Coordinates of C-alpha atoms in Angstrom, one line a residue:
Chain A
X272 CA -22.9 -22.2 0.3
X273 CA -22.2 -18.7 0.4
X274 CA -21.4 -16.0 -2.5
X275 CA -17.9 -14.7 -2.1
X276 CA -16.3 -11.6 -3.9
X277 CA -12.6 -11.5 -4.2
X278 CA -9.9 -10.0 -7.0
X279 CA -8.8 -11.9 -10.3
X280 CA -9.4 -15.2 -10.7
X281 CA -5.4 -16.5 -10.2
X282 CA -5.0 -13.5 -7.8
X283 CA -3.0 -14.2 -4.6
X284 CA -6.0 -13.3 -2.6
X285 CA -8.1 -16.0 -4.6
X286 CA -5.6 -18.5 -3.8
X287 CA -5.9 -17.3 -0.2
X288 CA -9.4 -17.6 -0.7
X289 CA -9.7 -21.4 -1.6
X290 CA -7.2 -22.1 1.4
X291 CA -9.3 -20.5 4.0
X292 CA -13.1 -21.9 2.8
X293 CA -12.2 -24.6 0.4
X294 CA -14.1 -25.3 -2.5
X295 CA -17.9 -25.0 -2.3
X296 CA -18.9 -22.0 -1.9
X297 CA -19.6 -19.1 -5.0
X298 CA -16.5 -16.9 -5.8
X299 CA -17.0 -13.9 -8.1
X300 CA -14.7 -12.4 -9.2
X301 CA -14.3 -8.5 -9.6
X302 CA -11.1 -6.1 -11.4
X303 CA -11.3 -3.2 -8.4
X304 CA -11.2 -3.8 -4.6
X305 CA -13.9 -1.3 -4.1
X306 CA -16.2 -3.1 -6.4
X307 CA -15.6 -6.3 -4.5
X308 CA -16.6 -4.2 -1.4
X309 CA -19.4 -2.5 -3.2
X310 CA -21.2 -6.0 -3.8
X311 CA -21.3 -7.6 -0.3
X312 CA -22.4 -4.1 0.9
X313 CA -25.1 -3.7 -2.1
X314 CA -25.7 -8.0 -1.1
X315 CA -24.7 -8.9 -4.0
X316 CA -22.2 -11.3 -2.3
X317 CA -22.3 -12.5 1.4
X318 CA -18.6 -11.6 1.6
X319 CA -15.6 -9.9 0.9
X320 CA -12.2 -11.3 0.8
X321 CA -9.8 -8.3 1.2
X322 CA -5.9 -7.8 1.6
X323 CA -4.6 -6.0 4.1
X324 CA -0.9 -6.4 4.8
X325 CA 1.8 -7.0 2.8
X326 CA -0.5 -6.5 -0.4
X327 CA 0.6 -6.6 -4.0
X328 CA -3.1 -6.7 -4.8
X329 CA -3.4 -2.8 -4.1
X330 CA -3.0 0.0 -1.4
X331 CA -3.5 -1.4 1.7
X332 CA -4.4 2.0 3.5
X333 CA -6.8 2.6 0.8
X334 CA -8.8 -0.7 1.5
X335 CA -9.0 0.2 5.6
X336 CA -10.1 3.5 4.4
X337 CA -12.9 2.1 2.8
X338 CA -13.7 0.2 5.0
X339 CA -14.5 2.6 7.3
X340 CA -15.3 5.3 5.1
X341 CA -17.1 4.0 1.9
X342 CA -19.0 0.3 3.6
X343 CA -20.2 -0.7 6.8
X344 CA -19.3 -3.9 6.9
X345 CA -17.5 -6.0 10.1
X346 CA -14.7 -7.8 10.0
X347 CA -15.4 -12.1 10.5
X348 CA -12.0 -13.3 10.0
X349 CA -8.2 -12.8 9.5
X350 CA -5.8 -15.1 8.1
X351 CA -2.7 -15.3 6.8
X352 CA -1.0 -16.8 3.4
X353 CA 2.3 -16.7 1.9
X354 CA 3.2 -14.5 -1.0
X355 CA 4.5 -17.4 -3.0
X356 CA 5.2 -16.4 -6.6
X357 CA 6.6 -18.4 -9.6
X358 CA 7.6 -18.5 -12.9
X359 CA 4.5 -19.5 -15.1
X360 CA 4.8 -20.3 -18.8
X361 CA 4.1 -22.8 -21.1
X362 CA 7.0 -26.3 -20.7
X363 CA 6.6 -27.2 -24.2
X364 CA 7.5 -23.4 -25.4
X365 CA 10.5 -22.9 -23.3
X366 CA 11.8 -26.6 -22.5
X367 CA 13.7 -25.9 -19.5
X368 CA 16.3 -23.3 -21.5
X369 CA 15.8 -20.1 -20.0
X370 CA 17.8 -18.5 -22.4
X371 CA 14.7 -19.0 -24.9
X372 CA 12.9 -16.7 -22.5
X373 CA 12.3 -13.2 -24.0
X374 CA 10.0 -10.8 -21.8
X375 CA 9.0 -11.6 -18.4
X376 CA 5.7 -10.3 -17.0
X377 CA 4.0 -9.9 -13.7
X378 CA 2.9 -6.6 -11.0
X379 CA 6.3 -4.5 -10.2
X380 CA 6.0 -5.3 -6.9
X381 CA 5.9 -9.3 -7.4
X382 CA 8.4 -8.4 -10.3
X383 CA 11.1 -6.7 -7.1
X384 CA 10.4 -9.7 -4.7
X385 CA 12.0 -11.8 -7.0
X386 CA 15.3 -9.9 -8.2
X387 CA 17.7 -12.8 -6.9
X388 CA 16.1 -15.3 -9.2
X389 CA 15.6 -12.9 -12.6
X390 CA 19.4 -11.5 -12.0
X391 CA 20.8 -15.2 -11.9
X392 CA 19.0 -17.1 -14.9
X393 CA 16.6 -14.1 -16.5
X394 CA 18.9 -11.4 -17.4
X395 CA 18.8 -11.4 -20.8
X396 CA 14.5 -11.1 -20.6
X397 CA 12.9 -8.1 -20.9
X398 CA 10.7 -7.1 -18.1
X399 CA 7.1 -5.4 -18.4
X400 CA 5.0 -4.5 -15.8
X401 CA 1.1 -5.0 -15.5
X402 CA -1.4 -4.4 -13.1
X403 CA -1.4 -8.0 -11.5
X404 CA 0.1 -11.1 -11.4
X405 CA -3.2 -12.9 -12.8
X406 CA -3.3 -10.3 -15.5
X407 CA 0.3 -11.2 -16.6
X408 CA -0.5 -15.0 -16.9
X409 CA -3.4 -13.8 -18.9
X410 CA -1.4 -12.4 -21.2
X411 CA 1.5 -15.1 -21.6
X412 CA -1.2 -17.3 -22.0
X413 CA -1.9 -15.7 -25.7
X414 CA 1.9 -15.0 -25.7
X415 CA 3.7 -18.0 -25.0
X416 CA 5.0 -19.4 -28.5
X417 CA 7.2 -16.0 -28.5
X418 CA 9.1 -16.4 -25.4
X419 CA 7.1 -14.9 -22.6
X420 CA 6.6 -16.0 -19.2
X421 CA 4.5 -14.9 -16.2
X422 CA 5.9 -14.5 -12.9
X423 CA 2.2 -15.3 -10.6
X424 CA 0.5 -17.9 -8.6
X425 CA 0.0 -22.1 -8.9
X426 CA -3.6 -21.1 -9.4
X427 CA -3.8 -18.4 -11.9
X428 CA -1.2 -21.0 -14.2
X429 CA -4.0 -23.7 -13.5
X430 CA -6.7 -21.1 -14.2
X431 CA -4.8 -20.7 -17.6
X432 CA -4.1 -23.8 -18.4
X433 CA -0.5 -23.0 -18.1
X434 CA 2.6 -24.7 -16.4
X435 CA 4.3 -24.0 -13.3
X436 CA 8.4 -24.0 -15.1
X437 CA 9.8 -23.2 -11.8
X438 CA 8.0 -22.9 -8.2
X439 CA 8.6 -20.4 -5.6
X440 CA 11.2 -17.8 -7.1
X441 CA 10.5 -14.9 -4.7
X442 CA 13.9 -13.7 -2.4
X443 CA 12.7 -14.3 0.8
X444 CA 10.3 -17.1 2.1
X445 CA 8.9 -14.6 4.7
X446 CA 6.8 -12.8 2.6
X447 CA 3.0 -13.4 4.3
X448 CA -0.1 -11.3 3.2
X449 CA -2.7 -10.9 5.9
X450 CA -6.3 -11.3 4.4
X451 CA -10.2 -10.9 6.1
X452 CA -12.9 -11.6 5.7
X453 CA -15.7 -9.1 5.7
X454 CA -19.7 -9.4 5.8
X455 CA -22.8 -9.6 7.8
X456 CA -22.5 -13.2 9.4
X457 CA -20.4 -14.8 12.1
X458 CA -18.2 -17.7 10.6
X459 CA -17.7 -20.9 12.6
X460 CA -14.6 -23.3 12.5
X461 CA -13.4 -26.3 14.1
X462 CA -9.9 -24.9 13.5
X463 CA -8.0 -23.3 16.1
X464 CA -7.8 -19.7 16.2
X465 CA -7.0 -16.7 18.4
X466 CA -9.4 -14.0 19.4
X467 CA -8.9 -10.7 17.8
X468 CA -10.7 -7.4 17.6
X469 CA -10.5 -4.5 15.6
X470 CA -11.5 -0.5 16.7
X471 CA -10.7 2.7 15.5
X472 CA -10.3 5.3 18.0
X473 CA -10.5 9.0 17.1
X474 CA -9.2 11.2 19.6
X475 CA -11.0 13.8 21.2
X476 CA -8.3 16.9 19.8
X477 CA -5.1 16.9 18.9
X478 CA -3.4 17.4 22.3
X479 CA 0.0 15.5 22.9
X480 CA -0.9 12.4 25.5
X481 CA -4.0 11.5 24.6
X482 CA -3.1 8.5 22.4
X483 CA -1.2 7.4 25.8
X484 CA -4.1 7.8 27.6
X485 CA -5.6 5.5 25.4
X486 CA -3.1 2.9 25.8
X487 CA -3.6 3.0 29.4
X488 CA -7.0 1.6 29.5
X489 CA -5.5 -1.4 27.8
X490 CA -2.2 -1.0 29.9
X491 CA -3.5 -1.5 33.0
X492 CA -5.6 -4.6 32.1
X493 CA -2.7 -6.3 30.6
X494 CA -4.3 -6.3 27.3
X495 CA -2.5 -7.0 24.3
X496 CA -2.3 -4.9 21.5
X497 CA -1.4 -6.6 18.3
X498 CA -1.3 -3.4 15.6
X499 CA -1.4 0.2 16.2
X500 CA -1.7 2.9 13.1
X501 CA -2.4 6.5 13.1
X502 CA -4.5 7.5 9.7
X503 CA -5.9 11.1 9.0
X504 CA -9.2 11.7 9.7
X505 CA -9.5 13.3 5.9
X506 CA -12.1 15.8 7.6
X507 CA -8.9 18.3 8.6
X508 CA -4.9 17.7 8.5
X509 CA -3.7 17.3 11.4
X510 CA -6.7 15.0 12.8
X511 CA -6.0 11.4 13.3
X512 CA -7.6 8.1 14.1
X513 CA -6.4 5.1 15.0
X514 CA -6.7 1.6 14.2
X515 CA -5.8 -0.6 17.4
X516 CA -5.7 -4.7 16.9
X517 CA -6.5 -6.2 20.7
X518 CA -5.8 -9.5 21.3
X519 CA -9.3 -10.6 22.8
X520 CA -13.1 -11.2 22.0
X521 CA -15.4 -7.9 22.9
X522 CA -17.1 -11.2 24.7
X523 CA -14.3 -11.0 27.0
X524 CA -15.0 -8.5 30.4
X525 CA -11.7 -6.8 29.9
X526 CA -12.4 -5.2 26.7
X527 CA -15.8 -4.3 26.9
X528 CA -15.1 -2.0 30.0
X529 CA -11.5 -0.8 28.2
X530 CA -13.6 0.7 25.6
X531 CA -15.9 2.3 28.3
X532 CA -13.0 3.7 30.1
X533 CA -11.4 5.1 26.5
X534 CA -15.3 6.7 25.4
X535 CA -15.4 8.3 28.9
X536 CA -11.9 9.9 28.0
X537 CA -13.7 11.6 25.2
X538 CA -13.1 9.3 22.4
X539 CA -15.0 7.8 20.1
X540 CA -14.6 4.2 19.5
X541 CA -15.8 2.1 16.6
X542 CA -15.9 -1.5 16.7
X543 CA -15.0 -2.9 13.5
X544 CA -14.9 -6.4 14.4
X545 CA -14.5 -9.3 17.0
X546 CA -13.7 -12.5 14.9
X547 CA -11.4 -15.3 14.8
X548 CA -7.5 -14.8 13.6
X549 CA -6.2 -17.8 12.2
X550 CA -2.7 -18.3 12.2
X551 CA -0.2 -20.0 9.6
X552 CA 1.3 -22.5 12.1
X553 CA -2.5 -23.9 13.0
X554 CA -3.5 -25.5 10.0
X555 CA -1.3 -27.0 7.4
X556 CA -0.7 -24.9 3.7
X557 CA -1.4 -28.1 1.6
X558 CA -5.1 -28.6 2.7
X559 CA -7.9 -26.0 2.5
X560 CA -9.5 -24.8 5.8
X561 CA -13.3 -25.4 4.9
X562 CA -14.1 -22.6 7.2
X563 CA -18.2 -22.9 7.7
X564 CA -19.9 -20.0 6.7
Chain B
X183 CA 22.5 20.9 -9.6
X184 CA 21.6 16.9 -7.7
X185 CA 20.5 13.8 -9.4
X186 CA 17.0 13.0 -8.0
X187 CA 16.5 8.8 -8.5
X188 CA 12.5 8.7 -8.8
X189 CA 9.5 6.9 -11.0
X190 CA 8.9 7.2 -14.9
X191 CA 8.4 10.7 -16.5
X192 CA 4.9 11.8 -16.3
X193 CA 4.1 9.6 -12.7
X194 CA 2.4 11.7 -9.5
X195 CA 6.1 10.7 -7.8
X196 CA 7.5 13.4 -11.3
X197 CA 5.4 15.8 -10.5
X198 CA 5.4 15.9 -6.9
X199 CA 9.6 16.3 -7.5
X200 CA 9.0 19.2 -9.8
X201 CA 7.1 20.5 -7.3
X202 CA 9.7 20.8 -4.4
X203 CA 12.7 20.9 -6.2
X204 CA 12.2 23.1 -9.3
X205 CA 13.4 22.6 -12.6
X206 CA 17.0 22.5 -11.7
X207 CA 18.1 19.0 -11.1
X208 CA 18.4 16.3 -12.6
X209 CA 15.9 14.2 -12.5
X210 CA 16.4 10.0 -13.3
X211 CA 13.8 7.9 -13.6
X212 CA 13.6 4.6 -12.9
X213 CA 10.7 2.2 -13.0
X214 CA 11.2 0.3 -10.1
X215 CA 10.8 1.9 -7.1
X216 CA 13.7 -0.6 -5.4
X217 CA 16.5 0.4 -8.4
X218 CA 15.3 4.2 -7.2
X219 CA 16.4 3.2 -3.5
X220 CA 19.5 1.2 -5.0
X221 CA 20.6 4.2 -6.8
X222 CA 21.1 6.5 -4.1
X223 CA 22.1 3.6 -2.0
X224 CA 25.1 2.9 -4.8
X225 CA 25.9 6.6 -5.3
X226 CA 24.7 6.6 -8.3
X227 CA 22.2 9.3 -7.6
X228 CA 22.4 11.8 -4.4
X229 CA 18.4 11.8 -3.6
X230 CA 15.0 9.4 -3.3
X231 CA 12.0 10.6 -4.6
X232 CA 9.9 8.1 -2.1
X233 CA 6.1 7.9 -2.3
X234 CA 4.8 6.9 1.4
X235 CA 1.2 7.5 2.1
X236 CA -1.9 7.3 0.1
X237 CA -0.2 6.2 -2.8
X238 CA -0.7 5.0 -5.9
X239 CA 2.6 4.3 -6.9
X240 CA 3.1 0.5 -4.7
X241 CA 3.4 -0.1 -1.8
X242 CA 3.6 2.2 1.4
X243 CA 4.6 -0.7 3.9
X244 CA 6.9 -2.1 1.3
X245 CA 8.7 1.9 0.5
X246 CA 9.0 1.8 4.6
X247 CA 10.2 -1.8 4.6
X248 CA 12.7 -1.1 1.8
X249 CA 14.0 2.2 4.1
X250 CA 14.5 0.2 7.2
X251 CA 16.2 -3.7 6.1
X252 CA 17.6 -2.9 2.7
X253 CA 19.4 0.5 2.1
X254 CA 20.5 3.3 4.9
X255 CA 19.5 6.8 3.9
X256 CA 18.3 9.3 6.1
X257 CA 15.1 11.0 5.5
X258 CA 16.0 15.0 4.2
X259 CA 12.0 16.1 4.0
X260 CA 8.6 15.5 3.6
X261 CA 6.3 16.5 1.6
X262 CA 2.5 15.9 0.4
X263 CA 1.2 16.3 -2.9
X264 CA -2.2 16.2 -4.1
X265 CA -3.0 13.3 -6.3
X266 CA -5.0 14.8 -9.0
X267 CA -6.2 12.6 -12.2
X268 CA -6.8 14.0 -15.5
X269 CA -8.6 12.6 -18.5
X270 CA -5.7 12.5 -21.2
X271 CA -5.5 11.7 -24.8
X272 CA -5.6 13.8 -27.9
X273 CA -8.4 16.7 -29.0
X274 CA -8.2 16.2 -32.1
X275 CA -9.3 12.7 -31.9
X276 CA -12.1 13.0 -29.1
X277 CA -13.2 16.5 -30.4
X278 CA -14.9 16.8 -26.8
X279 CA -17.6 14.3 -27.6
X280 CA -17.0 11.3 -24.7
X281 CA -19.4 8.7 -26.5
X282 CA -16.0 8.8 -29.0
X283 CA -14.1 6.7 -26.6
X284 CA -13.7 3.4 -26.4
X285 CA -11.2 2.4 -23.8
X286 CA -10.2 4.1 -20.8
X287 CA -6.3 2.8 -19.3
X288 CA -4.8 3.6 -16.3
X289 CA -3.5 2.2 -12.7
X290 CA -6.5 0.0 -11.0
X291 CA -6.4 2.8 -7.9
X292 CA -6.1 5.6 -9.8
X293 CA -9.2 4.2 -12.0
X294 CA -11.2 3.7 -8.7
X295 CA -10.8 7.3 -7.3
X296 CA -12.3 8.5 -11.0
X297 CA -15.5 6.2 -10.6
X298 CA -18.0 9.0 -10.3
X299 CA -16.9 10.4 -13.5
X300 CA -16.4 7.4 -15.3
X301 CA -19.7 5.8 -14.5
X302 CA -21.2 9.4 -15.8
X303 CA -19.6 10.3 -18.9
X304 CA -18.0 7.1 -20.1
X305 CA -20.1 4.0 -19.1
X306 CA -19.7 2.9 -22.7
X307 CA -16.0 2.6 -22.6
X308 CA -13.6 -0.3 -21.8
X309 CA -11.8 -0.1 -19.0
X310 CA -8.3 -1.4 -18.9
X311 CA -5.8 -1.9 -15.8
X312 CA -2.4 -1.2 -16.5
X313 CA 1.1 -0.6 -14.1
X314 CA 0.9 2.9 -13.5
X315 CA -0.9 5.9 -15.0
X316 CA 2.1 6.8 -16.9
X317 CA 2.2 3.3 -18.8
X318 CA -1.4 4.2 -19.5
X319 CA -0.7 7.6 -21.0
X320 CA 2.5 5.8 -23.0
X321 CA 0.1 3.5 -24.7
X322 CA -2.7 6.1 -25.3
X323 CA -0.3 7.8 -27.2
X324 CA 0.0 4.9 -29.6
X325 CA -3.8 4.2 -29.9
X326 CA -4.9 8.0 -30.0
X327 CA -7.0 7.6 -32.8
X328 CA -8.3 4.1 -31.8
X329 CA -10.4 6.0 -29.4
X330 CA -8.2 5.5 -26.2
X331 CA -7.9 7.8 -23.3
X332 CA -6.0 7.6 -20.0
X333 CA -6.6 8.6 -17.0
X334 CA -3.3 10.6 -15.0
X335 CA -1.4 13.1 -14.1
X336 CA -0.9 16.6 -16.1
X337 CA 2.4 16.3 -16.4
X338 CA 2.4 13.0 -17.7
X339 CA 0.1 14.5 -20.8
X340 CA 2.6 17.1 -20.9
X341 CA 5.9 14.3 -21.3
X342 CA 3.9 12.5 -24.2
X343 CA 2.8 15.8 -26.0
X344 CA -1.1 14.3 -25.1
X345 CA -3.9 16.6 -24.5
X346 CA -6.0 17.2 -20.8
X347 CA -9.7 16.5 -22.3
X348 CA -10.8 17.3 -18.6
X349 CA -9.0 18.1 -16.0
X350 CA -9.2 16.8 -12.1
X351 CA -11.7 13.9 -12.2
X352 CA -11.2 12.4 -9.2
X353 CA -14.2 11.7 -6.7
X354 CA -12.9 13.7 -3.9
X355 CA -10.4 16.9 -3.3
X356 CA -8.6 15.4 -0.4
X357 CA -6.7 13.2 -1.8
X358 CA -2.6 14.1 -1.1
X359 CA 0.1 11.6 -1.2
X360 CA 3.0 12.2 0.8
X361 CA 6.9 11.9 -0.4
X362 CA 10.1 11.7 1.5
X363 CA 13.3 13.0 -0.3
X364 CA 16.1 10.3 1.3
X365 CA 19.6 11.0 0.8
X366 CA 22.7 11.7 2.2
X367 CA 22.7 15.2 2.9
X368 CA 20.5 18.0 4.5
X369 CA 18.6 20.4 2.4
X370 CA 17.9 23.9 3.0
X371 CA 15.2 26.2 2.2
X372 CA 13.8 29.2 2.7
X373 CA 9.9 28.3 3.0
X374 CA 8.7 28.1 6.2
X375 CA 8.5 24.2 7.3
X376 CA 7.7 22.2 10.9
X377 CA 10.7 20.6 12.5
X378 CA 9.6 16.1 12.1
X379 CA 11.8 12.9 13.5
X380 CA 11.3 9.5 12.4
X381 CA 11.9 6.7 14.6
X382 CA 12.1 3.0 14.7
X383 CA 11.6 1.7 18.0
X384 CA 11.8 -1.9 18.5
X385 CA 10.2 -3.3 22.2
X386 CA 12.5 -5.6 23.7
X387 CA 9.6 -8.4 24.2
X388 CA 6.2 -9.0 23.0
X389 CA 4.8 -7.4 27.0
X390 CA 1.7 -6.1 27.4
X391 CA 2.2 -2.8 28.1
X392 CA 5.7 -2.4 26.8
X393 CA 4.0 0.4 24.1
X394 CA 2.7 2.2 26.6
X395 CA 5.7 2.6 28.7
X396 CA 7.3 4.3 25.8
X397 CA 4.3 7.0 24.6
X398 CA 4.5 8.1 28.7
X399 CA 8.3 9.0 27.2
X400 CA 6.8 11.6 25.0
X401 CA 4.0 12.1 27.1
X402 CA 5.2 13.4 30.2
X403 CA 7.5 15.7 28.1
X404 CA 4.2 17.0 25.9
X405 CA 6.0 16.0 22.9
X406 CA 3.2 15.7 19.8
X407 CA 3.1 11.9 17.9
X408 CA 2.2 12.7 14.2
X409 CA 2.0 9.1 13.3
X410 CA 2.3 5.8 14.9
X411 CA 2.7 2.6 13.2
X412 CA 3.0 -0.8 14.0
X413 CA 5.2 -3.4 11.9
X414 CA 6.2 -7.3 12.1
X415 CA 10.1 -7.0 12.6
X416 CA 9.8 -10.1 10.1
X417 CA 12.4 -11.9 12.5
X418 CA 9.2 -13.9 14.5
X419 CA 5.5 -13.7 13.8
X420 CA 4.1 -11.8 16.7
X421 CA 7.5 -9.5 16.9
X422 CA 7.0 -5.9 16.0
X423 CA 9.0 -2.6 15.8
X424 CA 7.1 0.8 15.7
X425 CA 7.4 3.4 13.4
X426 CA 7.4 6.7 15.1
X427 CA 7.1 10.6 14.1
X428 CA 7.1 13.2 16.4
X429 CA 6.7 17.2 15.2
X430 CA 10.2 17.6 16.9
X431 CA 13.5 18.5 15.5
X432 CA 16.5 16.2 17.1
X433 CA 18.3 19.3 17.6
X434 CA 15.7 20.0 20.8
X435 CA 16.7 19.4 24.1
X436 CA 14.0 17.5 24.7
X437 CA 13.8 14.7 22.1
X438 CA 17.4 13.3 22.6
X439 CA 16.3 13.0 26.6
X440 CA 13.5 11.1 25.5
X441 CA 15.1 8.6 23.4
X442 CA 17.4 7.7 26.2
X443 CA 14.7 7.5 28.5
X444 CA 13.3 4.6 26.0
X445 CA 16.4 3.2 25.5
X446 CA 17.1 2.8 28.6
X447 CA 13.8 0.5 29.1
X448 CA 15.4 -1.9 26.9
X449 CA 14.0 -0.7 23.3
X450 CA 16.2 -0.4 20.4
X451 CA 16.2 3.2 18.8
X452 CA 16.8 3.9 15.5
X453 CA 16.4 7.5 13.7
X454 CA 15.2 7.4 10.2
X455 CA 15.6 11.1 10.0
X456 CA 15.0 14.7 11.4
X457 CA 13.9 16.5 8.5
X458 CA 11.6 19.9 7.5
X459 CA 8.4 19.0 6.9
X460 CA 6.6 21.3 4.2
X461 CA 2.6 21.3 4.5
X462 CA 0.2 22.1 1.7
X463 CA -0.4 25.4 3.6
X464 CA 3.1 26.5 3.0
X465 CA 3.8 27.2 -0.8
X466 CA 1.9 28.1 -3.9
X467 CA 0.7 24.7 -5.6
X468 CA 1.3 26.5 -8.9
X469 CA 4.9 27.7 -8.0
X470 CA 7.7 25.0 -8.0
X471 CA 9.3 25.2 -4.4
X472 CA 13.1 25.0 -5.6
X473 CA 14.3 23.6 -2.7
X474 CA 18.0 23.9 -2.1
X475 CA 20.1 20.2 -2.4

């Protein structure tokens, strides 16, 4: 059993949480991202479940940044999980009439993914924004008898003893968040995945080519990138790094010598991890992953 | 005189608008940062106020997202703006004496770049997450004498007639957000600025190598990438387009060649818009810009 920190107990990335490594292992919970961090890098917790793409749970520049900046801790593994929000109340309270609704609740940026839905049969509610979605079911929970509902996850309105009055209201159904999973040890899994690592590469000056030069190493080899971004250094403007997302193990030969060949160029490369990416098509939504770690 | 669509009174997005465009506009505020896109989209207003990097104020992949899928309005300029925090209430209440306060409100990221501070003078105090650090300053103003403070901007004290108990308490100096002004129509200005394009190049196949082939596009012509970025088209998982800047006006000779070079390798160009770009090196932080839309 391991001790895992994550966000808000009812928080997107604590349902993501339960889908990657199931049920029996510790979660604590934690308001702030950088405390989460803070207490698998003081051991307070073997690891960190952080979002990274897509996030309403926070900036996600500012969580790379930290990890790079403020921990030292490598990446184990990436998954994915679907933004699914809903509207999260209390049945008895509302009845199915959604005219009885008075104030709607949730994050503003959970609140804008599902426009279509509080256009069509919320209009008349008024809308306030908090700092999460778990938060906002929090708050209907004390709330409900005078109209309010929650727009959130399936687990914060089981965390709050509260009732899902109508799954799945976001616009679009292609709205994925992409998680990992950061800490000291190696997970294991019987679960396909893909191989994936992680660098940041911080150019030698800031002369026009050398990021091609870089991509050339991986060119040549027919290696894969999967995500390429540019962040400033913070040390001067004008200085960047990048993070670069290659789609094999530092096991492999390939990459290994890649890295060689980019170092030799006058960059400095970081590894931040080589880990398993598991994808939403290889395991099925309804059924927790149990990922061993 | 223009109508600038942007966040609530009192936000960093506010002051970073006073900032460029003076006093003599006029400025509507919106809460969501989609109905600030939609207004300009609609006509209603003639400029975005558009947070885009390090930001507190949502999402930056979302803003991006929002630019490229859901409204078409070319970027005018760019901007950075430093994000400085405040403590804010009302003297009279805290009379200088921190172990007076009970609760401290504000935006979870905005809460996190004040921890140093926070853990020094006001361990003893509650701290509460709310939507953005002028909701927290809105309620402070309410619960004053309760003992409340709120950490944000100076401007936002100055909208709800609060005091600045301490000014810039955040943990590190370097913190700047960046802003686009999207629009319709160039702006003009007499402040000296560097010539930026944005692009969104899309690869015509998921090849190895495909990025590559269109940095040796800028490469060979020694034209200077600012930023790179990659980002799931959201059409197919494992699809992506690019974000591009490059510290080159489209007026030159040289980056119109180069786009049809790309092009012409079966990538799908699209300019976001070649705008001035003012640095924080340019202007006066104390002097409003005014900016000519």
């Amino acid at each position: 059993m391991a001790r895992i920190a994550l966000l808000p107990a009812g928080s997107v990335s604590h349902e993501a949480a339960v889908h990657l490594l199931g049920d029996k292992h510790e979660l604590v919970h934690y308001k702030l991202i950088s405390d989460v961090f803070t207490s698998t890098a003081n051991g307070d917790t073997d690891y960190s479940v952080i979002p990274i793409e897509n996030t309403i749970e926070g900036s996600v520049n500012l969580h790379m940044d930290w990890l790079v900046h403020e921990v030292d801790l490598p990446i184990q593994a990436e998954w994915v999980y679907p933004s699914i929000q809903n509207i999260v109340g209390r049945k008895q309270e509302i009845q199915g009439d959604w005219t009885t609704v008075k104030r709607v609740l949730s994050h503003p940026v959970a609140m804008a993914q599902c426009t279509q839905f509080l256009r069509k049969y919320l209009p008349h509610a008024e809308q306030e924004h908090v700092s999460s979605t778990s938060e906002a079911i929090r708050m209907v929970k004390n709330h409900s008898e005078e109209g309010w509902v929650a727009i959130g996850t399936r687990l914060g309105a089981a965390t709050h003893q509260l009732d899902v009055l109508e799954p799945n209201v976001t616009d679009h159904d292609n709205n994925f968040t992409r998680f990992i999973l950061v800490g000291q040890s190696p997970v294991t899994s019987a679960v396909e995945s893909a191989a994936k690592t992680t660098m940041l590469v911080t150019l030698p000056e800031d002369f026009p080519g050398a990021l091609h030069q870089v991509l050339a190493a991986f060119s040549w080899r027919r290696i894969n990138l999967s995500r390429i971004e540019s962040r400033p250094t913070k040390r001067q403007l004008g200085s960047y790094y990048f993070y670069i997302d290659v789609e094999l193990s530092l096991d492999s030969i390939l990459l290994p010598s890649a890295i060689e060949e980019i170092e030799a160029l006058g960059c400095q490369v970081r590894v931040l991890g080589s880990y398993p990416s598991y994808s939403s098509k290889s395991w099925a939504l309804e059924q927790p992953h149990n990922l061993e770690v």
